[in-house]
Coordinates of C-alpha atoms in Angstrom, one line a residue:
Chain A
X1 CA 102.4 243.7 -109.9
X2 CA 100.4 244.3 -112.5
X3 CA 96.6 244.7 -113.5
X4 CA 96.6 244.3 -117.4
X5 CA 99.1 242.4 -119.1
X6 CA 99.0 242.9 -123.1
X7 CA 101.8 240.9 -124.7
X8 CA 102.3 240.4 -128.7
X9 CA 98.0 241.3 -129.1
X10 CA 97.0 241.9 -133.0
X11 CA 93.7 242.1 -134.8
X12 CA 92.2 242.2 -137.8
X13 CA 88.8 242.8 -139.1
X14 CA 88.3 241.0 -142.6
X15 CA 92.3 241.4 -143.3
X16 CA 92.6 245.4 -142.4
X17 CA 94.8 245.4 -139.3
X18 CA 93.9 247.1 -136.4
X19 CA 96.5 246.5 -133.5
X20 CA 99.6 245.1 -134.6
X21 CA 101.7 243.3 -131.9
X22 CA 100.8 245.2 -129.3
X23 CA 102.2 245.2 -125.5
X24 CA 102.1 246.9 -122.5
X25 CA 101.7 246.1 -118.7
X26 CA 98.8 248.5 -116.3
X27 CA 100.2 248.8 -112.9
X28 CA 97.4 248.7 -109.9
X29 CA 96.6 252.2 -109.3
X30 CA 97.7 253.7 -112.3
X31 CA 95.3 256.3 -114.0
X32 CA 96.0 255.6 -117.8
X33 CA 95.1 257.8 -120.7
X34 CA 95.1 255.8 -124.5
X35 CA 95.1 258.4 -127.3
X36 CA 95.4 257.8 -131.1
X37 CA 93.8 258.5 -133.9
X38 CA 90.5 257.2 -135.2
X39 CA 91.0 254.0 -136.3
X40 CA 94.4 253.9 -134.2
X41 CA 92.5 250.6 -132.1
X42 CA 91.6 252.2 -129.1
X43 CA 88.3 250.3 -129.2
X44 CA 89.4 247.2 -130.3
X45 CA 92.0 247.0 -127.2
X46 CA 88.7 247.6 -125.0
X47 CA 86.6 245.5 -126.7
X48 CA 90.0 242.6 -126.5
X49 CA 90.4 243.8 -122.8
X50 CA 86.8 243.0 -122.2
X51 CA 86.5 239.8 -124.0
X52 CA 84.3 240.9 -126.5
X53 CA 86.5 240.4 -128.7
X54 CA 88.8 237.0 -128.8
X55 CA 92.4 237.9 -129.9
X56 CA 93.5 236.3 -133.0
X57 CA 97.4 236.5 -131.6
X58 CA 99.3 237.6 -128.5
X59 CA 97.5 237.4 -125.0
X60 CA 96.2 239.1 -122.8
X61 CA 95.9 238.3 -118.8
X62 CA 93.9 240.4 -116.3
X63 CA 94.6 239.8 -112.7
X64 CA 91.2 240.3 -111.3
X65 CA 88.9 238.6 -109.8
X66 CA 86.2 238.3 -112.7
X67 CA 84.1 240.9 -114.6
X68 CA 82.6 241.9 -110.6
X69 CA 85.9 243.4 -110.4
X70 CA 86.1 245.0 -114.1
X71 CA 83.8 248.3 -114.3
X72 CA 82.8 249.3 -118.3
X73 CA 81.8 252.6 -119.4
X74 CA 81.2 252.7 -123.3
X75 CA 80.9 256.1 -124.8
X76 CA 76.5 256.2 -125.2
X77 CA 73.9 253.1 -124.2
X78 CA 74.6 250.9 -127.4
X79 CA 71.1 249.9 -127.8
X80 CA 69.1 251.8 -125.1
X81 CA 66.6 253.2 -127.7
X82 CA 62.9 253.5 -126.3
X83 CA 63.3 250.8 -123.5
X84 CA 61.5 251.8 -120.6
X85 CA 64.1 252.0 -117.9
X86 CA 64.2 253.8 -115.3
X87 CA 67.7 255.2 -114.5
X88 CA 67.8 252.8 -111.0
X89 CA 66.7 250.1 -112.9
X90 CA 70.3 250.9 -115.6
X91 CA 72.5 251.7 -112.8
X92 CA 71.1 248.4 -110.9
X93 CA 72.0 246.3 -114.2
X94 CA 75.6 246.3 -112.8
X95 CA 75.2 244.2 -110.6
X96 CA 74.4 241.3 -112.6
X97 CA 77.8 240.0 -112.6
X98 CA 77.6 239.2 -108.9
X99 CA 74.5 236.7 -109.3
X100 CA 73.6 233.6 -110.5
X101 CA 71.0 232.4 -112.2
X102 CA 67.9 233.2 -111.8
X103 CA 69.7 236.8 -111.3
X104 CA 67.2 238.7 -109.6
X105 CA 67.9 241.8 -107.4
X106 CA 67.3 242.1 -103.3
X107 CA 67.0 245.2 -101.0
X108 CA 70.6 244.9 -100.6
X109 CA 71.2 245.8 -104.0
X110 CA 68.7 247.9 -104.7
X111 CA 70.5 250.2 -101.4
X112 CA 73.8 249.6 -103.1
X113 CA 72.6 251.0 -106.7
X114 CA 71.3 253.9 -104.1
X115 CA 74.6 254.7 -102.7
X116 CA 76.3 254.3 -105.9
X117 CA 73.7 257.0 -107.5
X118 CA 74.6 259.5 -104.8
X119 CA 78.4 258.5 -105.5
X120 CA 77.9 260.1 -108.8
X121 CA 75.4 262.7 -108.3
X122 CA 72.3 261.3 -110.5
X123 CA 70.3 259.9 -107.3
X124 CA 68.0 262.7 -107.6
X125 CA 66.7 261.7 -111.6
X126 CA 66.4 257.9 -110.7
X127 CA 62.7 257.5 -111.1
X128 CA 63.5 259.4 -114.4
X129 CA 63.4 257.5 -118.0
X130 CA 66.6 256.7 -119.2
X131 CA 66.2 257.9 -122.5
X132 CA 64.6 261.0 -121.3
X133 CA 67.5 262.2 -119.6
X134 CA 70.7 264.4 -121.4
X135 CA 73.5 263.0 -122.2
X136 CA 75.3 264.3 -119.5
X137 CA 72.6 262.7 -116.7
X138 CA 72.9 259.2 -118.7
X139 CA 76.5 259.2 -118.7
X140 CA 76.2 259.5 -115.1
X141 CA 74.3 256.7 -114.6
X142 CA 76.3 254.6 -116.6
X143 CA 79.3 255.3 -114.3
X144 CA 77.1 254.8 -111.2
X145 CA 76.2 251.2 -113.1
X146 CA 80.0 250.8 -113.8
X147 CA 81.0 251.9 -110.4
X148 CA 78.5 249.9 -108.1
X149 CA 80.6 247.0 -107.9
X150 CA 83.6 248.8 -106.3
X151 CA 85.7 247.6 -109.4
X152 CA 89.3 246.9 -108.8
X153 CA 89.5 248.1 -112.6
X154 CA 87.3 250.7 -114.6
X155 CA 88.1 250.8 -118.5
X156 CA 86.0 254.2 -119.8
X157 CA 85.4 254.2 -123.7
X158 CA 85.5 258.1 -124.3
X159 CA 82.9 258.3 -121.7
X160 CA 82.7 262.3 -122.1
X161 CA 81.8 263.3 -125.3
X162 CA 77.9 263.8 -124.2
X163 CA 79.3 266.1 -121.9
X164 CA 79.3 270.2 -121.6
X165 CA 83.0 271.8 -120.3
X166 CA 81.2 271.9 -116.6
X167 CA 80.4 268.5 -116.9
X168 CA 83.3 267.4 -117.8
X169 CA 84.9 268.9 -114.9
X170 CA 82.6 267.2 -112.3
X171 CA 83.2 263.7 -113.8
X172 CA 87.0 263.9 -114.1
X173 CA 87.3 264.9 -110.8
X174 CA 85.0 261.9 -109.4
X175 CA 87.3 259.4 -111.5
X176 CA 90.5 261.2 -110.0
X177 CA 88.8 260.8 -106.6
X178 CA 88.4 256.9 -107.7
X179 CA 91.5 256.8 -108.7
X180 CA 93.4 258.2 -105.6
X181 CA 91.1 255.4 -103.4
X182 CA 93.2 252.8 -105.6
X183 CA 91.0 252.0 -108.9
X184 CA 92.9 251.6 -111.7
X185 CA 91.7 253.0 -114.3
X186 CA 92.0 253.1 -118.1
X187 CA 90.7 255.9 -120.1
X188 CA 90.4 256.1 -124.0
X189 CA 90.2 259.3 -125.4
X190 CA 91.2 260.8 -128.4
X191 CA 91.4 264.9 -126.7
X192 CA 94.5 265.0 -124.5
X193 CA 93.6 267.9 -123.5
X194 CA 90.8 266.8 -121.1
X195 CA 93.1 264.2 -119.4
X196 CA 95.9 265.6 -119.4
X197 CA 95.2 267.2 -115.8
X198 CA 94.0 263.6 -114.3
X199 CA 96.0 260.9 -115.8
X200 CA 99.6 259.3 -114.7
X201 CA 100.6 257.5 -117.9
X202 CA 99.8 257.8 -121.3
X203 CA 99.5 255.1 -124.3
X204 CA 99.5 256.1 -127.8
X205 CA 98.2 253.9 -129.8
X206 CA 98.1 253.7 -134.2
X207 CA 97.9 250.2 -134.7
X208 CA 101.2 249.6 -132.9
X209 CA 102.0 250.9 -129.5
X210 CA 103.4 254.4 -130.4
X211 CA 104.1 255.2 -126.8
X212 CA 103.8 254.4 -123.4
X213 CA 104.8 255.9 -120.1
X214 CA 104.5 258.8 -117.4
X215 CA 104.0 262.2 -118.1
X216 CA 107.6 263.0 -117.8
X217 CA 108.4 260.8 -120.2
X218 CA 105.9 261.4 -122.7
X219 CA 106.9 265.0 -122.8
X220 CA 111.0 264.1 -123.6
X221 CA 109.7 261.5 -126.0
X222 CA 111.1 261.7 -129.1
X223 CA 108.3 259.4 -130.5
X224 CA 105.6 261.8 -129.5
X225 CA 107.2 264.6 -131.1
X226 CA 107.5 262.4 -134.6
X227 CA 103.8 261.1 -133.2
X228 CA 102.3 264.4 -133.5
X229 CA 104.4 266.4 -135.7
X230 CA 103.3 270.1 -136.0
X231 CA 100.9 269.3 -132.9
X232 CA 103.1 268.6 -130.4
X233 CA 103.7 272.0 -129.2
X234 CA 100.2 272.5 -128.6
X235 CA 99.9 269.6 -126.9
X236 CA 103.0 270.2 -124.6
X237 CA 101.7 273.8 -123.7
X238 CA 98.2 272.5 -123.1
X239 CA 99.7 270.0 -121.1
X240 CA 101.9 272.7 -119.5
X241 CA 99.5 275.1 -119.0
X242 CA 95.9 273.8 -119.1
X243 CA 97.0 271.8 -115.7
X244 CA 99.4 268.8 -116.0
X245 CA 101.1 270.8 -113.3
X246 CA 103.9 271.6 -115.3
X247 CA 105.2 268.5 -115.8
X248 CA 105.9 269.5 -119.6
Chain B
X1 CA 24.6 236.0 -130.9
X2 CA 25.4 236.8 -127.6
X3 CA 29.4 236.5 -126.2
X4 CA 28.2 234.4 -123.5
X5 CA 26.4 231.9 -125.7
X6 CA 29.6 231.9 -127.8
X7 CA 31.6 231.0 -125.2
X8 CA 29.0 227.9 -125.1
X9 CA 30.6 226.5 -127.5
X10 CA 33.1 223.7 -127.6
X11 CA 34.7 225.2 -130.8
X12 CA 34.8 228.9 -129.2
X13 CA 36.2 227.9 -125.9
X14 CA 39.1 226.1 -127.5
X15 CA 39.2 229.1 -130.1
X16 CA 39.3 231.4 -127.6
X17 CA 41.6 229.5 -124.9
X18 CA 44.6 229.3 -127.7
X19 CA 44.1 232.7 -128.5
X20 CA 44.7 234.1 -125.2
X21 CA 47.5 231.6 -125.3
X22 CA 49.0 232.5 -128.3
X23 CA 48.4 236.7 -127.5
X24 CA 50.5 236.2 -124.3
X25 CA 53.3 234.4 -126.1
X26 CA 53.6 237.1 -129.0
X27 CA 53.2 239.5 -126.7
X28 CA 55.6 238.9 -124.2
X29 CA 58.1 237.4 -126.6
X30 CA 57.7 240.5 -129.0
X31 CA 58.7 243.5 -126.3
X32 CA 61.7 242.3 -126.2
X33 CA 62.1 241.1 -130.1
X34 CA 60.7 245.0 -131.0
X35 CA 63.0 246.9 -128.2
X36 CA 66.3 244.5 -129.6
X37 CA 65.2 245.5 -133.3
X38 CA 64.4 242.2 -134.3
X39 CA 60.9 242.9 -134.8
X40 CA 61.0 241.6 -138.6
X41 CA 62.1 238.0 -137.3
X42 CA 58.5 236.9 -136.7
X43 CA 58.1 237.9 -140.6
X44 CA 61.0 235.8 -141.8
X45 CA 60.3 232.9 -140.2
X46 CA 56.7 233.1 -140.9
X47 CA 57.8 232.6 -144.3
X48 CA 59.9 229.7 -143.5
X49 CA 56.9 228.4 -142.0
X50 CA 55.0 227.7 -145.1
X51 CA 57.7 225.3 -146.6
X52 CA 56.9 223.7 -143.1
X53 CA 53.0 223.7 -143.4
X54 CA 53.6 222.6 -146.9
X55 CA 55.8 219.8 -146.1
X56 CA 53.4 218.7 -143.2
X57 CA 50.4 218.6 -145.8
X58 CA 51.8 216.7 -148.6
X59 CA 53.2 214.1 -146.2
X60 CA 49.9 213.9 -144.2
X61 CA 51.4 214.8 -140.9
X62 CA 50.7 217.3 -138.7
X63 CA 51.9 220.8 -140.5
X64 CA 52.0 222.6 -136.8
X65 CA 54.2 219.5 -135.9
X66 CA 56.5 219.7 -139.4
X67 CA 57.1 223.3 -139.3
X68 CA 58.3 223.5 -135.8
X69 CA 61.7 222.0 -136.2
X70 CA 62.2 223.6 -140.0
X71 CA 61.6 226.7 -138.1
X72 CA 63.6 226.0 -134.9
X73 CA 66.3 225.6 -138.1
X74 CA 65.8 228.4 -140.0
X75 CA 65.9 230.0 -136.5
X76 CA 69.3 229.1 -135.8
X77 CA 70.4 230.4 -140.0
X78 CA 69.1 233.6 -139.4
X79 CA 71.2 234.0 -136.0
X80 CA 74.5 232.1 -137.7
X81 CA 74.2 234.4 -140.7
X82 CA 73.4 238.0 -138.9
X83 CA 76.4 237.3 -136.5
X84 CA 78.5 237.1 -139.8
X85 CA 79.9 240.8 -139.7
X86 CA 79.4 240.8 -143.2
X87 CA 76.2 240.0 -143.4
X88 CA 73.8 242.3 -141.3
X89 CA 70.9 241.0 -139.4
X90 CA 67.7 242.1 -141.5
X91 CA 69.4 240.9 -144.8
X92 CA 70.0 237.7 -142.7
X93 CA 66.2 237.9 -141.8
X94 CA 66.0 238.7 -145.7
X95 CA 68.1 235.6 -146.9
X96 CA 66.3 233.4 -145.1
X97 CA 62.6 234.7 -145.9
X98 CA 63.3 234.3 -149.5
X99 CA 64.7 230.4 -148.6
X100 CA 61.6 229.7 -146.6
X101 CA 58.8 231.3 -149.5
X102 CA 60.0 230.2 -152.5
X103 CA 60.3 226.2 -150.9
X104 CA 57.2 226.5 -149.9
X105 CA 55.7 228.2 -152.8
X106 CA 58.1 224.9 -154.7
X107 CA 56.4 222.6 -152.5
X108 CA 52.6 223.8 -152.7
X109 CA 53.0 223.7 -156.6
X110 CA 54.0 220.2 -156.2
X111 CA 51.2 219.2 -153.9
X112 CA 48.7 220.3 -156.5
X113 CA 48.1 223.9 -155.5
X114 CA 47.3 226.0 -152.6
X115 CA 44.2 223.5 -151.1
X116 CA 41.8 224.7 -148.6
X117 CA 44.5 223.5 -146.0
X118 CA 47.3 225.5 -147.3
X119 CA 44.5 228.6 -147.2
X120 CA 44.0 228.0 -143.3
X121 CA 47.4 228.6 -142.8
X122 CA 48.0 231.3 -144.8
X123 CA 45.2 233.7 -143.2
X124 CA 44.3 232.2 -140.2
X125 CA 42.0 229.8 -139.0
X126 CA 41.6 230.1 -135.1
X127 CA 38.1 228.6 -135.0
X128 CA 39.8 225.1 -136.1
X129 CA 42.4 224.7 -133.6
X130 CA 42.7 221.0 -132.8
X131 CA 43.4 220.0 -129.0
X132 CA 46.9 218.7 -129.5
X133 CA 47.6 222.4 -130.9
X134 CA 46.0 223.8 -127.9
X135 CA 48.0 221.5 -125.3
X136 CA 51.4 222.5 -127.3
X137 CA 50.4 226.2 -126.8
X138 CA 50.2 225.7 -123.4
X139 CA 53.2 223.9 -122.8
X140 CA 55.0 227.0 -124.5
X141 CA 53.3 229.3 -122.8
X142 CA 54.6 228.0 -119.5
X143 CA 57.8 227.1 -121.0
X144 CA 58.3 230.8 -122.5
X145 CA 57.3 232.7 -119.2
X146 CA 59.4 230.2 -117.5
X147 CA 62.1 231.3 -119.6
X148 CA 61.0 235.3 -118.8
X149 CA 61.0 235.0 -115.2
X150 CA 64.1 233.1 -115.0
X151 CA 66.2 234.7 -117.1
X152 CA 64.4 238.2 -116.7
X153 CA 67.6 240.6 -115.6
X154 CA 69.2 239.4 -117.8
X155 CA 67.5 239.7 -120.8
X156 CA 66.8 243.1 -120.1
X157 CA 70.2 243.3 -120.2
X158 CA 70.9 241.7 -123.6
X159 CA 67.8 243.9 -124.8
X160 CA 69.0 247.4 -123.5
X161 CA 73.3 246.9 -124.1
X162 CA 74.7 243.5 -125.6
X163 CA 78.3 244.3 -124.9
X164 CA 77.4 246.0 -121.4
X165 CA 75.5 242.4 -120.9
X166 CA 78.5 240.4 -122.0
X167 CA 81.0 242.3 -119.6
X168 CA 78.4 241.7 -117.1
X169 CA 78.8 238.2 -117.0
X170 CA 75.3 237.7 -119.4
X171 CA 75.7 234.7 -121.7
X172 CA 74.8 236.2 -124.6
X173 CA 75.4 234.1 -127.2
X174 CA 73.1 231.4 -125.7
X175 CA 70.3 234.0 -124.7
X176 CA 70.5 235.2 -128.0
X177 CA 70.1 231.5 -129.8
X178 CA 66.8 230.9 -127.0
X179 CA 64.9 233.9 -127.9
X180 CA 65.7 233.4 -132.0
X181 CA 64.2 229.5 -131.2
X182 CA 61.8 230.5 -128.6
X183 CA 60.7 233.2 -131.3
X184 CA 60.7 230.3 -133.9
X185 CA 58.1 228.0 -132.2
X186 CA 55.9 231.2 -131.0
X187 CA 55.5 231.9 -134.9
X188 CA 54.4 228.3 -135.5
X189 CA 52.1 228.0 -132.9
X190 CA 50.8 231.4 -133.6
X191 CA 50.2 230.5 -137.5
X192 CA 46.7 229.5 -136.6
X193 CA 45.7 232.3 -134.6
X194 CA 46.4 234.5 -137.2
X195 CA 47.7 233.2 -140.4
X196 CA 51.4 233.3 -142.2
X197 CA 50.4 236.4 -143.7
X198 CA 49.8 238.3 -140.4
X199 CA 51.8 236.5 -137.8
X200 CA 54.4 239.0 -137.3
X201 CA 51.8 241.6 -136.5
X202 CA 50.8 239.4 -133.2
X203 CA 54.6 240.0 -132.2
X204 CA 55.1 243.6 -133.1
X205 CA 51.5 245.2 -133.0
X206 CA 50.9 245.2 -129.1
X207 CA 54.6 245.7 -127.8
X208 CA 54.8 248.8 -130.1
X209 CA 51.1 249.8 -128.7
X210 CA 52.1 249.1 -125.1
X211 CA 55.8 251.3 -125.1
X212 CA 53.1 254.4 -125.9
X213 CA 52.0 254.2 -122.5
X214 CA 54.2 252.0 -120.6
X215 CA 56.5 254.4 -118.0
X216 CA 58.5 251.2 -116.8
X217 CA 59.8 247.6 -118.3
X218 CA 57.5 245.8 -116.7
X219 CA 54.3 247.5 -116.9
X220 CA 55.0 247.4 -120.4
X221 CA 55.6 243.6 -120.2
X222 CA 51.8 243.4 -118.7
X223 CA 50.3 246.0 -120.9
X224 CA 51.9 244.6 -124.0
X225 CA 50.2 240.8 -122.5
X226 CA 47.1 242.8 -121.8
X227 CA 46.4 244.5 -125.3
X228 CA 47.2 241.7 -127.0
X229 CA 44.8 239.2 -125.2
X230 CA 42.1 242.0 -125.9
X231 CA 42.6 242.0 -129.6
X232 CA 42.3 238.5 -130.3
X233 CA 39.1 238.0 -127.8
X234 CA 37.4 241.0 -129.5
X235 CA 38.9 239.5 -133.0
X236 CA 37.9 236.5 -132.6
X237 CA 34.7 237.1 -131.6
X238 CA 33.8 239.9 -134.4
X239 CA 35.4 237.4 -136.9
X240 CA 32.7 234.9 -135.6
X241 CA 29.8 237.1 -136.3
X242 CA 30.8 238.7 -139.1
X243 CA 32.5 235.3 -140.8
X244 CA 35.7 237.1 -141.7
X245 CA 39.0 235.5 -141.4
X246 CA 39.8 235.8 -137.7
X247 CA 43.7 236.4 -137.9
X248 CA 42.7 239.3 -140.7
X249 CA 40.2 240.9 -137.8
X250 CA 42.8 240.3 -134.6
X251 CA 45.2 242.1 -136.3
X252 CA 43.4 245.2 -137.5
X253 CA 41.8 245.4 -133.7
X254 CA 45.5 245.2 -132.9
X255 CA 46.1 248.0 -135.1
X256 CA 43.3 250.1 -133.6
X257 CA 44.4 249.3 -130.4
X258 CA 47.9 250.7 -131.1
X259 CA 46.6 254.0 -132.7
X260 CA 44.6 254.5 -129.8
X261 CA 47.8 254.0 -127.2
X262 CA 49.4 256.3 -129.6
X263 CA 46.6 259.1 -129.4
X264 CA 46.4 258.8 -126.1
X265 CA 50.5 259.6 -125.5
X266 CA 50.2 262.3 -127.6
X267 CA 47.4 263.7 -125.6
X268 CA 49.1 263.4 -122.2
X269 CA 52.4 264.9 -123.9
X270 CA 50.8 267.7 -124.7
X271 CA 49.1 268.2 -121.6
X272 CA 51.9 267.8 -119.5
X273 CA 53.5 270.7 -121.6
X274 CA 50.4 272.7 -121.1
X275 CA 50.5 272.0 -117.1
X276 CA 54.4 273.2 -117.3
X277 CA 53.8 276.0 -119.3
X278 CA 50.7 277.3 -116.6

C-alpha cells in the first residue's frame, strides 16, 4: 500500500540538476517531513508531485482518486496581490476540483467552506479581505482551502514561515490531528526543529535522496550524521529534547 | 447642443452604442488582465495592431477585419514566448511590441505615409464607426461575458494562484491562451473607440479605478463596467462639442475618474482610522 510512488524521478532546469534519480514510496497515513537544503529540490518534488511540473525521467504514480483527493498548501498566495477576495471566497476556491464546467458554487459548498473555516479557526475573519489579513490568518485560510475537500493526501510547501512560535503550535497540532484521522501528509520544511515533534518519517533530500525513514532510523543513520556534519548533534538533542519523545 | 439632441443623431447613437460596447469589454476583460499583471498586453498588441490597420489600408480591405487575426497571432507569440522560462512575460510583451511597430511603421512608409486613415486609427475616431464594426462588437461583447460567466471560478482562480488553479483541476494553459486572444480582439475592436495610442488605457484605466473602492471581486467586476461606460459617454460627448479627438478625451475622463476613486479611498482610510482611534 502505498500513496506516493517516486521511482528513478530527475530534473533539470536549463541543464542545472535538481533531483537526481530520485525514489521513495509514502505509505497511507504516514506524516512525512522533507528537509534539505535550499536548492536541495524540495520544491521541485512538490511541484513534480503535483503535476506542475512534467518529469523529464523516472515516474511518479499517485494512488488517489484525482486532485479532489490531493490538498496543496504553498508557502504564501503566489499571486494574491490586491484581488478583492474575501477570505470565504479563497477558502471556497478549493473546491473547484469537484465541479465541472461551468464551475459555479451552491449552498452546499458554501456550508462546507463554513465548516472547513471553523476546522481551522479563521471562520471568524471570513468577510475579511484576503490581503488584509496577517500572514498567520492567510495561511489559515489556505489550509481551510486545502483541507475542504477531506483530502486523502495534503502536500504543505513550508506552510509556516508567516507564522509566530504560538502559531506555529496551533497549526502543527491541527495537521497532527489530520493526520491521526488518516491523512497522509507530506511536509517540506527546511527547520527540523518545528517537525520534529509531529512527523513519522523523514526524507532528506540534496538533489539525491540523502535519507529516508522513521525517526528511529534517522537518528542511527550514518548518512544523516555525514548529512549534517557539525549539526547533527544539535539536531539529535532538539529532536531529543524539544519533543520527538525521545526517540533520539 | 443638448445630450438629448445628440443622441438624435444616427452618427451619435452608433458612436455611442459601440462605446458602451467597447467600455464593457475593456473593462471587464482588463480586471482580470491588471490583477494577473498583464496589464501592459493591451499596449503590445495595440502596437501589433497597426501593422494590421496598415496592412488592411494598403490592400483596401477592412483594417478592423485585417488586424484581428495578426493580432489573435501576435496574441498567441507573446503567450509562446513569456512561457519560455527564459524569457519573462513583459519582455515577451516587449519583443513583440517592437515586431508589431516597426511593420507597421515598414508598411505605412510603403503605402505613402500616414493618410487620414492611418490617423483615425492612431488616435481614435469613435464618431466614424461603421455598422459592421458595431455588429462585431456586439458579437464580442456577448461572446466575452459568455466566456466570464462561464468560466468565472475559475478564472478567479487562474487570476488569484496559477499553480493553486492548476492543482485544482483549472485548465490553465487553455484559459490562459483565451484571455491572451480574447484580449487580442478586445484591443482591435477597441482601436476605434480610442485610438492605438490610448487603447491600453480603456483596459487598465477603470479596473485600476474600480479596485480603489471595490470591497469584493465582483463589485469590482461591475464598478470597473460601470466607470468605464461613464468615461466614454461623457468622452464622447465632450469630444463632440469640443471637436477633440474622442479616444484622447475618454481616456483623460478615465483618468479623472480613477483619481477621484483614489481620493475617495484615501478619504475613507483615514476616516476609518479616525473612527478607531475615537
Amino acid at each position: 500500500m502505498r500513496v506516493i510512488e517516486v521511482k528513478n524521478l530527475s530534473y533539470a532546469y536549463f541543464g542545472a540538476s535538481a533531483l537526481e534519480d530520485v525514489s521513495f514510496k509514502i505509505k497511507p497515513g504516514a506524516f512525512t517531513g522533507v528537509l534539505g537544503p535550499n536548492g536541495g529540490g524540495k520544491t521541485t518534488l512538490v511541484k513534480l508531485i503535483l503535476g506542475l511540473l512534467k518529469p523529464q525521467s523516472g515516474q511518479i504514480k499517485l494512488f488517489t482518486d484525482g486532485w479532489a483527493q490531493i490538498g496543496y498548501m504553498q508557502q504564501r498566495a503566489a499571486a494574491a496581490g490586491l484581488m478583492p477576495l474575501s477570505a470565504f471566497e479563497v477558502a471556497r476556491l478549493g473546491l473547484l476540483s469537484t465541479k465541472k464546467t461551468p464551475k459555479i458554487f451552491n449552498r452546499q459548498d458554501d456550508d462546507a467552506t463554513l465548516q472547513a473555516m471553523q476546522n481551522t479557526g479563521c471562520a471568524e475573519f471570513k468577510g475579511k479581505l484576503f490581503y488584509e489579513l496577517s500572514g498567520g490568518q492567510q495561511q489559515r485560510v489556505l489550509l481551510a482551502r486545502a483541507l475542504i475537500n477531506k483530502p486523502r493526501l495534503l502536500i504543505l510547501d513550508e506552510p509556516s514561515t508567516a507564522l509566530d512560535s504560538t502559531s506555529r503550535e496551533v497549526f502543527f497540532e491541527l495537521l497532527s490531528k489530520l493526520n491521526k484521522q488518516g491523512v497522509t501528509i507530506l511536509l517540506i520544511t527546511h527547520d527540523i526543529g518545528e517537525v520534529g515533534k509531529y512527523v513519522d518519517s523523514f526524507l532528506i533530500l540534496d538533489k539525491r535522496l540523502v535519507f529516508h525513514g522513521g525517526k528511529q532510523a534517522f537518528c542511527a543513520s550514518p548518512e544523516v550524521t555525514k548529512y549534517f556534519g557539525p549539526y547533527t548533534q544539535h539536531i539529535m538533542d532538539h529532536l531529543h529534547h524539544g519533543g520527538a519523545n525521545g526517540v533520539c | 447642443m443638448g445630450f438629448v439632441e445628440f443622441l438624435s443623431y444616427d452618427f451619435a447613437q452608433r458612436a455611442l452604442a459601440a462605446g458602451v460596447l467597447v467600455a464593457l469589454i475593456t473593462a471587464a476583460l482588463g480586471l482580470f488582465l491588471v490583477l494577473k499583471r498583464m496589464a501592459l498586453i493591451g499596449d503590445s498588441l495595440s502596437h501589433v495592431a497597426l501593422s494590421g490597420v496598415a496592412l488592411g489600408l494598403i490592400t483596401n480591405l477592412s483594417p478592423v477585419f485585417v488586424a484581428m487575426p495578426v493580432v489573435m497571432a501576435s496574441s498567441l507569440a507573446v503567450y509562446k514566448i513569456s512561457q519560455s522560462a527564459k524569457v519573462y512575460a513583459d519582455s515577451a510583451l516587449g519583443i513583440v511590441s517592437a515586431a508589431g511597430l516597426s511593420s507597421g511603421l515598414i508598411i505605412a512608409a510603403l503605402a505613402g505615409g500616414f493618410n487620414v486613415d492611418l490617423l483615425s486609427f492612431l488616435f481614435g475616431s469613435i464618431l466614424a464607426v461603421s455598422g459592421a464594426e458595431l455588429a462585431l462588437a456586439l458579437v464580442l461583447a456577448v461572446l466575452i461575458f459568455g466566456f466570464i460567466y462561464l468560466f468565472y471560478n475559475e478564472l478567479t482562480a487562474l487570476v488569484f494562484d496559477e499553480d493553486f488553479a492548476q492543482t485544482a483541476g483549472v485548465k490553465v494553459r487553455r484559459l490562459n491562451i483565451a484571455l491572451v486572444l480574447i484580449s487580442a480582439a478586445a484591443v482591435v475592436i477597441a482601436l476605434k473607440v480610442a485610438g492605438i495610442m490610448l487603447v491600453s488605457a480603456m483596459i487598465i484605466l477603470p479596473p485600476c479605478a474600480a479596485l480603489q473602492l471595490a470591497e469584493n471581486f465582483k463589485r469590482a467586476l461591475f464598478l470597473s463596467c460601470a466607470l468605464s461606460v461613464a468615461g466614454v459617454v461623457l468622452g464622447v460627448y465632450a469630444a463632440f462639442l469640443l471637436n477633440l479627438p474622442s479616444g484622447a478625451v475618454i481616456i483623460l475622463i478615465d483618468l479623472l475618474i480613477l483619481a477621484l476613486c483614489a481620493g475617495v479611498k484615501k478619504y475613507a482610510f483615514k476616516k476609518r482610522i479616525l473612527t478607531k482611534a475615537d
